[in-house]
Short mmCIF file of C-alpha atoms in Angstrom, two decimals:
data_model
loop_
_atom_site.label_atom_id
_atom_site.label_comp_id
_atom_site.label_asym_id
_atom_site.label_seq_id
_atom_site.Cartn_x
_atom_site.Cartn_y
_atom_site.Cartn_z
CA MET A 16 57.94 2.32 -92.64
CA THR A 17 61.31 3.97 -93.34
CA ALA A 18 62.82 6.52 -90.80
CA GLN A 19 62.10 9.20 -93.25
CA GLU A 20 58.42 8.27 -92.94
CA GLN A 21 58.42 8.17 -89.24
CA HIS A 22 59.89 11.22 -88.94
CA SER A 23 57.67 12.99 -91.34
CA ASP A 24 54.93 11.95 -89.19
CA GLN A 25 55.58 14.09 -85.95
CA PRO A 26 53.44 16.39 -84.98
CA ASP A 27 55.84 19.26 -85.58
CA GLU A 28 55.92 18.74 -89.34
CA ASN A 29 52.32 19.46 -90.32
CA ASP A 30 51.63 22.08 -92.94
CA ARG A 31 55.41 23.23 -93.24
CA ASN A 32 54.39 25.32 -96.41
CA ASP A 33 52.17 27.66 -94.53
CA GLN A 34 53.06 31.25 -93.62
CA GLN A 35 56.66 31.41 -93.11
CA ASP A 36 56.61 34.60 -91.05
CA GLN A 37 54.57 32.92 -88.37
CA GLN A 38 57.08 29.84 -88.16
CA ALA A 39 59.85 31.62 -86.42
CA GLN A 40 57.38 32.56 -83.25
CA GLN A 41 55.93 29.25 -83.19
CA ASP A 42 56.68 25.37 -81.77
CA PRO A 43 58.37 23.57 -84.28
CA GLN A 44 55.87 20.93 -83.44
CA ASP A 45 53.03 22.52 -84.59
CA GLN A 46 54.10 26.06 -86.01
CA ASN A 47 51.06 26.37 -88.43
CA ASP A 48 48.76 25.48 -85.64
CA GLN A 49 47.92 28.67 -84.66
CA HIS A 50 45.23 31.64 -85.77
CA ASP A 51 43.49 34.43 -83.89
CA ARG A 52 42.36 33.38 -80.51
CA ASP A 53 39.44 35.77 -79.93
CA GLY A 54 36.25 33.48 -79.43
CA ALA A 55 34.65 33.06 -75.84
CA GLY A 56 33.84 29.47 -74.98
CA HIS A 57 29.84 29.14 -73.95
CA VAL A 58 30.20 26.12 -71.88
CA SER A 59 28.61 25.79 -68.62
CA THR A 60 30.62 24.89 -65.66
CA GLY A 61 29.93 24.42 -61.97
CA THR A 62 32.36 26.49 -60.46
CA LYS A 63 32.53 28.80 -57.68
CA GLU A 64 31.31 32.12 -57.90
CA THR A 65 32.25 35.38 -56.96
CA PRO A 66 30.58 39.17 -56.75
CA GLY A 67 30.78 40.85 -60.07
CA ASP A 68 31.15 44.43 -60.57
CA ASN A 69 27.17 44.57 -60.67
CA GLY A 70 26.41 42.85 -57.67
CA ALA A 71 25.79 39.78 -59.24
CA GLU A 72 27.34 36.59 -58.68
CA ALA A 73 29.78 36.04 -61.44
CA ALA A 74 30.94 32.05 -62.16
CA ILE A 75 35.05 32.04 -62.11
CA PRO A 76 35.80 30.18 -64.95
CA GLU A 77 37.50 27.07 -64.95
CA LEU A 78 41.30 27.41 -65.88
CA VAL A 79 43.91 24.99 -67.50
CA ILE A 80 47.64 26.14 -67.57
CA ILE A 81 49.41 24.37 -70.71
CA SER A 82 52.95 24.29 -70.79
CA GLY A 83 56.24 22.02 -71.23
CA MET A 84 59.26 21.52 -73.46
CA SER A 85 59.54 24.00 -76.58
CA GLY A 86 58.50 21.63 -79.47
CA ALA A 87 56.61 19.24 -77.51
CA GLY A 88 53.16 20.64 -79.00
CA ARG A 89 51.85 23.13 -76.52
CA SER A 90 50.26 24.78 -79.64
CA THR A 91 48.70 21.98 -80.82
CA ALA A 92 47.61 21.37 -77.37
CA ALA A 93 45.94 24.80 -76.92
CA LYS A 94 44.37 24.91 -80.57
CA CYS A 95 42.49 21.68 -79.41
CA LEU A 96 41.15 23.14 -76.59
CA GLU A 97 40.17 26.33 -78.72
CA ASP A 98 37.95 23.93 -80.70
CA LEU A 99 36.31 22.30 -77.69
CA GLY A 100 35.06 25.93 -76.81
CA TRP A 101 37.70 27.21 -74.20
CA PHE A 102 39.24 30.94 -74.67
CA VAL A 103 42.82 30.27 -75.34
CA VAL A 104 45.67 32.79 -74.34
CA ASP A 105 48.94 32.15 -75.96
CA ASN A 106 52.19 32.85 -73.69
CA LEU A 107 50.47 35.19 -71.23
CA PRO A 108 53.10 36.51 -68.51
CA PRO A 109 52.59 33.97 -65.66
CA ALA A 110 51.91 37.23 -63.24
CA LEU A 111 48.65 38.30 -65.37
CA ILE A 112 46.99 34.99 -64.93
CA PRO A 113 44.76 35.81 -61.75
CA THR A 114 43.83 38.87 -63.86
CA MET A 115 42.62 36.80 -66.89
CA VAL A 116 40.50 34.56 -64.69
CA GLU A 117 38.86 37.76 -63.14
CA LEU A 118 38.27 39.01 -66.57
CA GLY A 119 36.57 35.73 -67.65
CA ALA A 120 34.63 36.18 -64.06
CA ARG A 121 32.93 39.45 -65.25
CA SER A 122 32.25 37.95 -68.79
CA GLN A 123 28.87 37.14 -67.29
CA GLY A 124 29.41 33.73 -68.15
CA ASN A 125 30.71 33.87 -71.76
CA VAL A 126 33.69 33.00 -70.91
CA ALA A 127 33.35 30.00 -68.69
CA ARG A 128 36.74 27.93 -69.67
CA ILE A 129 40.15 29.18 -69.87
CA ALA A 130 43.25 27.98 -71.04
CA VAL A 131 46.52 29.54 -70.81
CA VAL A 132 49.88 28.83 -72.76
CA VAL A 133 52.69 29.21 -70.53
CA ASP A 134 56.36 28.63 -71.93
CA VAL A 135 59.91 29.25 -71.81
CA ARG A 136 59.50 32.31 -74.33
CA GLY A 137 58.13 34.25 -70.93
CA ARG A 138 61.10 33.18 -68.75
CA GLN A 139 61.81 36.38 -67.15
CA PHE A 140 58.05 36.01 -65.80
CA PHE A 141 58.41 32.44 -65.17
CA ASP A 142 59.32 32.95 -61.37
CA ASN A 143 56.10 34.60 -60.69
CA LEU A 144 54.29 31.57 -61.73
CA ARG A 145 54.42 29.88 -58.17
CA GLU A 146 52.91 32.99 -56.91
CA SER A 147 50.00 33.06 -59.39
CA LEU A 148 49.30 29.64 -58.66
CA ALA A 149 49.06 30.28 -55.08
CA ASP A 150 46.91 33.42 -55.73
CA LEU A 151 44.65 31.29 -57.59
CA ASP A 152 44.41 28.37 -55.23
CA SER A 153 43.40 31.00 -52.33
CA LYS A 154 40.50 32.18 -54.78
CA GLN A 155 39.36 28.73 -54.73
CA VAL A 156 39.68 28.52 -58.92
CA THR A 157 39.79 25.16 -60.56
CA ARG A 158 42.80 25.03 -62.24
CA ARG A 159 44.69 22.12 -64.06
CA ILE A 160 48.21 22.02 -65.15
CA VAL A 161 49.08 19.79 -68.81
CA PHE A 162 52.72 19.50 -69.30
CA LEU A 163 54.16 18.64 -72.69
CA GLU A 164 56.87 16.14 -72.59
CA SER A 165 59.11 14.89 -75.45
CA SER A 166 62.48 12.93 -75.63
CA ASP A 167 65.80 14.85 -76.19
CA ASP A 168 65.99 13.02 -79.61
CA ALA A 169 62.47 13.91 -80.82
CA LEU A 170 63.10 17.51 -80.16
CA VAL A 171 66.23 17.65 -81.52
CA ARG A 172 65.01 16.48 -84.96
CA ARG A 173 61.98 18.72 -84.49
CA PHE A 174 64.00 21.71 -84.20
CA GLU A 175 66.54 20.94 -86.72
CA SER A 176 63.70 19.74 -89.25
CA VAL A 177 62.77 23.52 -88.78
CA ARG A 178 66.04 24.91 -88.93
CA ARG A 179 65.64 26.49 -85.70
CA PRO A 180 67.37 27.50 -82.80
CA HIS A 181 65.99 26.70 -79.48
CA PRO A 182 64.85 29.47 -77.19
CA LEU A 183 67.38 28.73 -74.57
CA GLN A 184 70.51 27.41 -76.44
CA GLY A 185 71.97 31.06 -77.05
CA ASP A 186 75.58 30.28 -78.31
CA GLY A 187 75.20 26.76 -77.39
CA ARG A 188 73.76 23.79 -79.37
CA ILE A 189 70.02 22.56 -79.28
CA THR A 190 70.66 20.39 -76.81
CA ASP A 191 72.20 22.58 -74.39
CA GLY A 192 69.01 24.52 -74.55
CA ILE A 193 67.10 21.64 -74.09
CA ALA A 194 68.48 20.74 -70.76
CA ALA A 195 68.42 23.90 -69.69
CA GLU A 196 64.78 24.24 -70.26
CA ARG A 197 64.24 20.72 -68.65
CA ASP A 198 65.82 22.27 -65.56
CA LEU A 199 63.74 25.21 -65.61
CA LEU A 200 60.38 23.32 -65.91
CA ARG A 201 61.19 20.66 -63.43
CA GLU A 202 59.35 21.62 -60.81
CA LEU A 203 56.27 22.67 -62.87
CA ARG A 204 56.36 19.02 -64.21
CA GLY A 205 56.45 17.61 -60.95
CA ASP A 206 52.99 19.94 -60.05
CA ALA A 207 51.57 18.93 -63.43
CA ASP A 208 48.13 17.20 -63.41
CA LEU A 209 48.19 15.57 -66.90
CA VAL A 210 51.91 15.07 -68.32
CA ILE A 211 51.52 13.66 -72.19
CA ASP A 212 54.57 12.33 -74.08
CA THR A 213 54.64 13.36 -77.74
CA SER A 214 57.79 11.62 -78.68
CA SER A 215 55.99 9.03 -80.93
CA LEU A 216 52.97 10.84 -81.62
CA ASN A 217 51.56 13.00 -84.51
CA VAL A 218 49.21 15.58 -84.57
CA HIS A 219 46.45 14.08 -84.98
CA GLU A 220 47.22 11.38 -82.25
CA LEU A 221 48.03 14.20 -79.58
CA ARG A 222 44.78 15.97 -80.43
CA ALA A 223 43.12 12.65 -79.82
CA LYS A 224 44.42 12.66 -76.52
CA MET A 225 43.35 16.04 -75.58
CA ASP A 226 40.18 15.26 -76.66
CA ALA A 227 39.97 12.25 -74.55
CA GLN A 228 40.97 14.39 -71.45
CA PHE A 229 38.66 17.57 -72.27
CA ALA A 230 35.80 16.65 -74.65
CA GLY A 231 32.35 16.64 -73.23
CA ASP A 232 30.25 18.71 -70.42
CA ASP A 233 30.47 15.98 -67.78
CA GLU A 234 33.93 15.30 -67.00
CA PRO A 235 34.33 11.70 -64.82
CA GLU A 236 36.14 11.87 -61.37
CA LEU A 237 38.99 9.74 -62.73
CA ARG A 238 40.46 8.97 -66.29
CA ALA A 239 42.78 6.27 -66.79
CA THR A 240 45.29 5.53 -69.78
CA VAL A 241 46.56 1.85 -69.77
CA MET A 242 49.54 1.50 -72.08
CA SER A 243 51.22 -1.39 -72.90
CA PHE A 244 55.09 -1.13 -73.93
CA GLY A 245 58.32 -2.97 -74.54
CA PHE A 246 61.07 -2.64 -71.86
CA LYS A 247 63.69 -2.82 -74.85
CA TYR A 248 62.68 0.34 -75.96
CA GLY A 249 62.17 2.21 -72.61
CA LEU A 250 59.71 3.20 -69.95
CA PRO A 251 57.13 5.57 -70.79
CA VAL A 252 58.06 8.81 -69.37
CA ASP A 253 54.47 9.64 -68.54
CA ALA A 254 53.65 6.69 -66.28
CA ASP A 255 52.30 7.02 -62.96
CA LEU A 256 52.17 3.24 -62.46
CA VAL A 257 54.50 0.61 -64.24
CA VAL A 258 53.54 -3.51 -64.37
CA ASP A 259 56.47 -5.49 -65.09
CA MET A 260 54.73 -8.87 -66.89
CA ARG A 261 58.08 -10.46 -67.48
CA PHE A 262 57.57 -12.93 -64.97
CA LEU A 263 55.00 -15.16 -67.45
CA PRO A 264 56.36 -17.12 -70.17
CA ASN A 265 57.16 -15.27 -73.47
CA PRO A 266 54.83 -16.30 -76.43
CA HIS A 267 57.61 -15.12 -78.69
CA TRP A 268 59.27 -18.50 -78.06
CA VAL A 269 56.02 -20.42 -78.91
CA PRO A 270 56.46 -20.80 -83.04
CA GLU A 271 52.61 -20.81 -83.69
CA LEU A 272 52.09 -17.62 -81.28
CA ARG A 273 55.33 -15.43 -82.33
CA PRO A 274 53.51 -13.83 -85.35
CA PHE A 275 50.34 -12.40 -83.50
CA THR A 276 50.26 -9.95 -80.63
CA GLY A 277 48.39 -10.12 -77.37
CA LEU A 278 45.02 -8.91 -79.41
CA ASN A 279 45.18 -12.30 -80.61
CA GLU A 280 42.77 -14.56 -78.52
CA GLU A 281 45.10 -17.35 -78.29
CA VAL A 282 48.06 -15.91 -77.12
CA SER A 283 45.86 -14.03 -74.74
CA ASN A 284 44.69 -17.32 -73.45
CA TYR A 285 47.75 -18.63 -73.61
CA VAL A 286 49.32 -15.76 -71.32
CA TYR A 287 46.58 -15.84 -68.93
CA ASN A 288 46.56 -19.68 -68.48
CA GLN A 289 49.69 -19.43 -66.77
CA PRO A 290 50.32 -19.99 -63.24
CA GLY A 291 49.83 -16.76 -61.22
CA ALA A 292 48.57 -14.99 -64.09
CA LYS A 293 44.92 -14.59 -63.27
CA GLU A 294 46.15 -14.21 -59.61
CA PHE A 295 48.02 -11.24 -60.37
CA LEU A 296 45.62 -9.62 -62.57
CA ASP A 297 42.93 -9.94 -59.39
CA ARG A 298 45.04 -8.72 -56.92
CA TYR A 299 46.59 -6.01 -58.95
CA THR A 300 42.87 -4.75 -59.78
CA GLU A 301 42.07 -4.79 -56.12
CA LEU A 302 45.23 -2.56 -55.48
CA LEU A 303 44.11 -0.36 -58.21
CA GLN A 304 40.69 -0.03 -56.61
CA LEU A 305 42.73 1.23 -53.37
CA ILE A 306 44.79 3.51 -55.25
CA ALA A 307 42.00 5.18 -57.34
CA ALA A 308 39.88 6.00 -53.97
CA GLY A 309 43.09 7.63 -52.75
CA TYR A 310 43.47 9.73 -56.27
CA ARG A 311 40.35 10.73 -56.01
CA ARG A 312 40.74 12.10 -52.19
CA GLU A 313 43.33 13.74 -53.50
CA GLY A 314 41.86 15.53 -56.49
CA LYS A 315 44.14 13.42 -58.96
CA ARG A 316 42.04 13.29 -62.70
CA TYR A 317 44.35 11.34 -64.75
CA VAL A 318 46.49 8.16 -64.40
CA THR A 319 48.78 6.24 -66.48
CA ILE A 320 49.38 2.95 -65.96
CA ALA A 321 52.24 1.45 -68.08
CA VAL A 322 52.13 -2.29 -68.79
CA GLY A 323 55.40 -3.85 -70.22
CA CYS A 324 57.10 -7.13 -71.41
CA THR A 325 60.34 -7.32 -73.42
CA GLY A 326 59.15 -6.49 -76.80
CA GLY A 327 55.45 -4.62 -75.82
CA LYS A 328 53.86 -7.30 -78.34
CA HIS A 329 52.47 -10.25 -76.39
CA ARG A 330 52.10 -10.28 -72.34
CA SER A 331 51.95 -6.62 -71.89
CA VAL A 332 49.28 -6.41 -74.83
CA ALA A 333 47.18 -8.85 -73.53
CA THR A 334 47.09 -7.79 -69.82
CA ALA A 335 46.62 -3.92 -70.82
CA GLU A 336 43.50 -5.32 -72.70
CA ARG A 337 42.24 -7.15 -69.76
CA LEU A 338 43.27 -4.84 -66.92
CA ALA A 339 41.47 -1.73 -69.17
CA ALA A 340 38.43 -4.08 -69.12
CA ARG A 341 38.45 -4.31 -65.64
CA ILE A 342 39.01 -0.48 -64.62
CA ALA A 343 36.41 0.40 -66.81
CA ALA A 344 34.11 -1.92 -65.10
CA GLU A 345 34.96 -0.05 -62.18
CA GLY A 346 33.05 3.28 -63.85
CA VAL A 347 36.67 4.84 -64.78
CA GLU A 348 36.96 6.19 -68.41
CA THR A 349 39.59 3.91 -69.78
CA VAL A 350 41.72 4.53 -73.01
CA VAL A 351 44.16 1.61 -74.48
CA VAL A 352 47.45 2.32 -76.09
CA HIS A 353 49.68 -0.12 -77.46
CA ARG A 354 52.68 1.85 -77.81
CA ASP A 355 55.16 -0.39 -79.25
CA MET A 356 53.19 -3.02 -80.78
CA GLY A 357 54.30 -3.53 -84.59
CA ARG A 358 57.69 -2.03 -83.82
CA GLU A 359 59.40 -5.47 -83.98
#
């Protein structure tokens, strides 16, 4: 695939010929992904209840706050939730989030799930976000924060492709705006329940990730993403746990195995017939059981386990597949992603 083809597959460049007047107001990653958001979700949730205006008990809506870097795909993520039946509000000042939840509670169940997009365009209100989150916690509102992340290089390409300045660059460069935004959002990223790195995702892959996390009425206690990667391409920025499989011999140096990947049975068997391989997998699975129990106690719903080798083709892929199967056998909904397979 050529560099031009890879660039055109990014989420920010879909439907670039749609209404130009809307492009000036939207994320470059998904600038044509917005439309009127006046529909209300009709999904029943087991949320807390609070007295309504008529004295009846009113269900407090479930809340998702979508934030992250400009150009990383916030609008695509919001549109995906809207398609799943969520009531979505874009660019709501953080101080008004508790009010929005209160209005949803008065809707007699018509607005059971609310998603709010909070971004740097509302930076004059951004300092109020921490206070609003504390207010929501005091009212026992079920809330989650989804943070959309992307590399500097990917963000620069996206802004340049639509010929728009970064909202914080001022008289400086795009990179200056990105750096300022990262600094502004640093604390919020640390508090996020789910971080999605969209650097190498197209719009369909981002929607698939959102669907995997939010589709369905019965959400599992814990969801896991097991991602293979190559260390020579860099660590995944959204990884919670990192596993290094470079302590095992590399099938790359076996001529008959080199063309294949860890999805190949012969490659997988070669890797796991090495001394220490099966023992490592057994013990790491036990460690994950301990960690998963702690995550559940702390209310963490999502975990990304990154499994790395040199190129992300053989050892990491074979291990990610086996590890994911074991995690799924423990009742954890598991998705496998091979980030760097095929890059060589």
